[in-house]
Amino acid sequence: MAPLSGRRPGLETSCSKKGSEAVKTKVTGRVTHGGELKQTDIANPDYFHKVVDCQWACPAHTPVPEYIRLIAAGRYSDAFMINWQSNVFPGILGRTCDRPCEPACRRGRVEEGSSDANGQSTGVKPEPVAICRLKRVAADLKDDIRHRLPKRAAKMNGKRVALVGAGPASLTVARDLAPLGYECVIYDADAQAGGMIRSQIPKFRLPESVIDEEVGYILGLGIEFRGGQRIDSLKALLAGNGSGAYDAVFVGSGAPRGRDLDLPGRKEAAKNIHIGIDWLSSVSFGHIDRIGKRVIVLGGGNTAMDCCRSSRRLGGEDVKVIVRSGFDEMKASPWEKEDAMHEGIPILNFHVPKAFIHEDGKLTGMLFEKVEAKYDDKGRRRLVPTGEPDVHLACDDVLIAVGQENAFPWIERDASVAFDDHGLPVVDKTTLQSTHPKVFFGGDSAFGPKNIIWAVAHGHEAAISIDALCRGADITKRPPPLFNLLSQKMGIHEWSYDNDVSNDARFKVPLKDMVIALKNIKVEVELGFDAAQAFAEAQRCLNCDVQTVFAPKLCIECDACVDICPMDCITFTPDGDEQELRTRLNAPSRNLTQDLYLAGGLKTGRVMVKDEDMCLHCGLCAERCPTGAWDMQKFFLEPAQAHDCHRRAPAVARPSRAVLGEAAD
């Protein structure tokens, strides 16, 4: 099989469509034709991209296994640059990412079905690779990488772009466009850049120094930051805001308004009732440094977890989180809930707030109705009262963290930007363009609250669109990704990567002693992996990007690969309908979201079928094959960015895209 590489002009792939449903798109081309399956087209970059579950699930499509191998090799700066190229904020995301990659990790699925030597279940809780915390390792242990960053544009192209809000989406757009010669001006009401990264994430999770470093890398590209300057009019901004007209405007202002609760007693006890995101911002900037001893936090998302943990550090001794629904239905990430409970914060569920209780305007507690979940015959859930007496909980302060909303009072309703019934701008999910051709949205301001990694993904796509708009090109034509597929052979049956499968369980990140951590809101709780721990955790990665590639013409159908496969992934069988074929593989294939690798052309007329879902990428099939019909080939995919639209792109520091172990470019 000849190595595949390069860009596929005109090939529309899911990784060039990072809308809200991009990572859920099923690869096309694996359809039934006349009772038989179409053979797998591995020249389509989507096919092997989807096999790399972690990268497929990441909105920015970071090449996860590649940087994990580099960490194992002690090449932390190279690992950092791979992350910086795609997700822009390795140190920040290594501490705060919502980790869509980890639930997708193949390691968790493999461990779920593990058994001991007697065939009994090991009872081990399936745990994915600690992808997020390994990202932090690259940031913590790297050398000085400033010489590897893009240089300021030597010549400006005469185009001006205004960016509203200095959060992750706007910073990503500016990072992608500035080296191309665009004059990027970022406006923010706060004096420092970073947006919600700086204002809403507590410093015990994300130190100020990490924000300063990674935001500084971007601003250092020649981007003008106008802090403390609030935008009051889109029309005025398009006209230049007093400094010359802009060719495009990107709105990355987030979802800055926290939802309130209109309950009895809200106005009377307002002094001690706070909106969660506003309160976190005030804490972040030092305007608030204490809270009452008894605190109730309303809400079940990550903001609520930050509020309750911050309260513990500002004097809260009796801090409770109260949620309407069940514990498992909370929107907070599982690890966020675990961290809160580790710090002695109980989470009470199925309590619906009814009223704020006060005496002469002083908050004394809250009243809750107890409910339970009931499901109808269609599986729809309702919360119904249990009939038990209402619950009164005493408190000194209440933090409301029940959701966030977009707020665009500065966008005139006659400015040609349309809004939907929910107050969100009408935005194309691929191009991020609004109904005003020069105005683009991204991050929380585009489709409502999500997380940092989605904001970064939006930023890359919006930068491509803005660049195309300014060049007079069709913004709907998205550049294809760069990808390659290269053999890892070193000799006949040896590979340039460590294909041993580690049996270690997931390693725990060490924490600061809780007594110390709870005394100071700026003391970082997680200490991060050291080099030895990082190496051990990196060994748990299954190298899902090193693909098993099959050459039918070399196969003699000896079944050696079938015999040696530890997961019974490979089957030689007559072709058939996909649904029926999945049932008669050596190990029935139940995960319909992952495709089958099917190759014909065998001498017996059978087909080789490999279930990609449970493959360990161990390479035993290729080691055992006497004819070399199986090969281990590394797949590397890098989604397109704005500079890829130019024949002569600026010098961007890029990681190695070649054989594993090769020095970075």
Short mmCIF file of C-alpha atoms in Angstrom, two decimals, residues 417-591:
data_model
loop_
_atom_site.label_atom_id
_atom_site.label_comp_id
_atom_site.label_asym_id
_atom_site.label_seq_id
_atom_site.Cartn_x
_atom_site.Cartn_y
_atom_site.Cartn_z
CA VAL A 417 -27.86 41.09 11.91
CA ALA A 418 -30.85 38.78 12.36
CA PHE A 419 -31.64 37.07 15.67
CA ASP A 420 -33.74 33.99 16.34
CA ASP A 421 -36.54 33.58 18.87
CA HIS A 422 -34.01 32.73 21.60
CA GLY A 423 -32.05 35.93 21.13
CA LEU A 424 -29.17 34.19 19.37
CA PRO A 425 -27.76 35.53 16.10
CA VAL A 426 -28.68 33.65 12.94
CA VAL A 427 -25.29 32.16 12.04
CA ASP A 428 -24.14 29.71 9.40
CA LYS A 429 -22.75 26.72 11.31
CA THR A 430 -19.90 26.18 8.85
CA THR A 431 -18.74 29.68 7.98
CA LEU A 432 -19.85 31.40 11.25
CA GLN A 433 -21.14 34.28 9.10
CA SER A 434 -24.22 36.18 10.26
CA THR A 435 -26.87 37.71 8.00
CA HIS A 436 -24.59 40.74 7.77
CA PRO A 437 -21.85 39.61 5.36
CA LYS A 438 -19.08 41.35 7.30
CA VAL A 439 -20.10 40.16 10.77
CA PHE A 440 -19.10 36.76 12.18
CA PHE A 441 -19.83 35.11 15.53
CA GLY A 442 -18.04 32.39 17.49
CA GLY A 443 -17.79 30.77 20.89
CA ASP A 444 -20.68 31.17 23.32
CA SER A 445 -21.95 34.22 21.46
CA ALA A 446 -22.71 32.11 18.39
CA PHE A 447 -24.72 29.13 19.62
CA GLY A 448 -24.98 29.61 23.37
CA PRO A 449 -22.74 28.46 26.25
CA LYS A 450 -20.37 25.58 25.55
CA ASN A 451 -16.68 25.52 26.46
CA ILE A 452 -13.23 26.78 25.55
CA ILE A 453 -12.34 24.10 23.01
CA TRP A 454 -15.50 24.79 21.01
CA ALA A 455 -14.64 28.50 21.04
CA VAL A 456 -11.21 27.66 19.61
CA ALA A 457 -12.75 25.51 16.88
CA HIS A 458 -15.12 28.34 15.96
CA GLY A 459 -12.20 30.75 15.88
CA HIS A 460 -10.30 28.68 13.32
CA GLU A 461 -13.34 28.40 11.06
CA ALA A 462 -14.22 32.09 11.36
CA ALA A 463 -10.65 33.06 10.49
CA ILE A 464 -10.86 31.00 7.30
CA SER A 465 -14.13 32.76 6.44
CA ILE A 466 -12.83 36.26 7.19
CA ASP A 467 -9.70 35.65 5.14
CA ALA A 468 -11.78 34.40 2.19
CA LEU A 469 -14.16 37.36 2.49
CA CYS A 470 -11.31 39.86 2.46
CA ARG A 471 -9.74 38.17 -0.57
CA GLY A 472 -13.04 38.14 -2.43
CA ALA A 473 -13.19 34.33 -2.40
CA ASP A 474 -16.17 32.06 -1.78
CA ILE A 475 -16.30 31.55 1.98
CA THR A 476 -18.41 28.40 1.63
CA LYS A 477 -15.51 26.56 -0.04
CA ARG A 478 -13.52 25.24 2.89
CA PRO A 479 -9.91 24.12 2.48
CA PRO A 480 -9.39 20.38 3.01
CA PRO A 481 -7.21 19.06 5.84
CA LEU A 482 -3.60 18.04 5.55
CA PHE A 483 -3.17 14.34 6.14
CA ASN A 484 -0.76 11.52 5.52
CA LEU A 485 -0.51 7.78 6.04
CA LEU A 486 3.03 6.46 6.38
CA SER A 487 4.37 3.00 7.13
CA GLN A 488 6.08 2.56 10.49
CA LYS A 489 8.19 -0.41 9.38
CA MET A 490 11.69 -0.78 10.78
CA GLY A 491 12.72 -4.13 9.40
CA ILE A 492 10.17 -6.77 8.47
CA HIS A 493 8.19 -7.07 11.68
CA GLU A 494 9.33 -4.16 13.82
CA TRP A 495 7.74 -0.75 14.20
CA SER A 496 8.96 2.71 15.06
CA TYR A 497 6.58 3.01 17.98
CA ASP A 498 6.08 1.12 21.24
CA ASN A 499 3.18 -1.22 20.52
CA ASP A 500 3.12 -2.90 23.93
CA VAL A 501 -0.28 -2.49 25.61
CA SER A 502 0.07 -1.27 29.20
CA ASN A 503 -2.15 -2.90 31.81
CA ASP A 504 -1.92 0.03 34.20
CA ALA A 505 -5.07 1.68 35.51
CA ARG A 506 -5.42 5.43 35.05
CA PHE A 507 -2.99 7.36 37.24
CA LYS A 508 -4.37 9.96 39.62
CA VAL A 509 -3.14 13.53 39.42
CA PRO A 510 -1.58 14.52 42.77
CA LEU A 511 -3.36 17.27 44.71
CA LYS A 512 -2.24 19.96 47.10
CA ASP A 513 -2.99 19.15 50.74
CA MET A 514 -6.62 20.19 51.25
CA VAL A 515 -5.92 22.13 54.44
CA ILE A 516 -3.46 24.32 52.53
CA ALA A 517 -5.59 24.51 49.38
CA LEU A 518 -8.70 25.74 51.18
CA LYS A 519 -6.84 28.58 52.89
CA ASN A 520 -5.93 30.49 49.73
CA ILE A 521 -8.11 30.87 46.65
CA LYS A 522 -5.03 31.42 44.47
CA VAL A 523 -3.22 28.20 45.44
CA GLU A 524 -3.49 25.73 42.55
CA VAL A 525 -5.09 22.50 43.75
CA GLU A 526 -3.88 20.08 41.08
CA LEU A 527 -0.12 19.65 41.04
CA GLY A 528 0.00 17.95 37.65
CA PHE A 529 1.93 14.85 36.60
CA ASP A 530 5.70 14.84 36.93
CA ALA A 531 7.81 13.34 34.13
CA ALA A 532 7.68 9.79 35.52
CA GLN A 533 3.93 9.85 36.08
CA ALA A 534 3.39 11.39 32.64
CA PHE A 535 5.43 8.61 31.00
CA ALA A 536 3.42 5.92 32.78
CA GLU A 537 0.08 7.49 31.87
CA ALA A 538 1.20 8.05 28.26
CA GLN A 539 1.94 4.32 27.99
CA ARG A 540 -1.78 3.65 28.44
CA CYS A 541 -2.48 5.26 25.05
CA LEU A 542 -3.32 2.64 22.42
CA ASN A 543 -1.78 4.58 19.48
CA CYS A 544 -5.10 4.64 17.66
CA ASP A 545 -3.57 6.75 14.89
CA VAL A 546 -1.19 3.94 13.91
CA GLN A 547 -3.55 2.13 11.59
CA THR A 548 -3.67 -1.45 10.43
CA VAL A 549 -3.60 -1.23 6.63
CA PHE A 550 -4.39 -4.33 4.58
CA ALA A 551 -3.08 -5.24 1.09
CA PRO A 552 -5.39 -7.98 -0.32
CA LYS A 553 -3.03 -8.91 -3.16
CA LEU A 554 -0.40 -10.05 -0.65
CA CYS A 555 -2.79 -12.09 1.48
CA ILE A 556 -2.64 -15.90 1.28
CA GLU A 557 -5.60 -16.32 3.68
CA CYS A 558 -3.62 -18.36 6.19
CA ASP A 559 -5.64 -16.90 9.09
CA ALA A 560 -2.48 -16.22 11.13
CA CYS A 561 -3.73 -12.70 11.84
CA VAL A 562 -7.09 -14.05 12.94
CA ASP A 563 -5.45 -16.50 15.35
CA ILE A 564 -3.16 -13.96 17.01
CA CYS A 565 -5.56 -11.02 17.33
CA PRO A 566 -6.23 -10.55 21.07
CA MET A 567 -9.55 -8.83 20.43
CA ASP A 568 -10.94 -11.11 17.66
CA CYS A 569 -11.19 -8.04 15.45
CA ILE A 570 -10.40 -9.74 12.14
CA THR A 571 -12.69 -12.07 10.18
CA PHE A 572 -12.41 -13.62 6.71
CA THR A 573 -15.92 -14.37 5.53
CA PRO A 574 -18.31 -14.17 2.57
CA ASP A 575 -19.59 -10.66 1.97
CA GLY A 576 -23.10 -9.61 2.88
CA ASP A 577 -25.42 -6.95 4.18
CA GLU A 578 -23.74 -4.85 6.88
CA GLN A 579 -26.32 -5.51 9.59
CA GLU A 580 -26.16 -9.26 9.03
CA LEU A 581 -22.40 -9.28 8.51
CA ARG A 582 -21.77 -7.63 11.88
CA THR A 583 -23.50 -10.56 13.62
CA ARG A 584 -21.27 -13.27 12.15
CA LEU A 585 -17.86 -11.75 12.77
CA ASN A 586 -15.53 -13.59 15.15
CA ALA A 587 -16.57 -11.05 17.76
CA PRO A 588 -20.01 -9.58 16.97
CA SER A 589 -19.74 -5.86 16.19
CA ARG A 590 -22.26 -3.94 18.28
CA ASN A 591 -21.01 -0.37 18.03
#
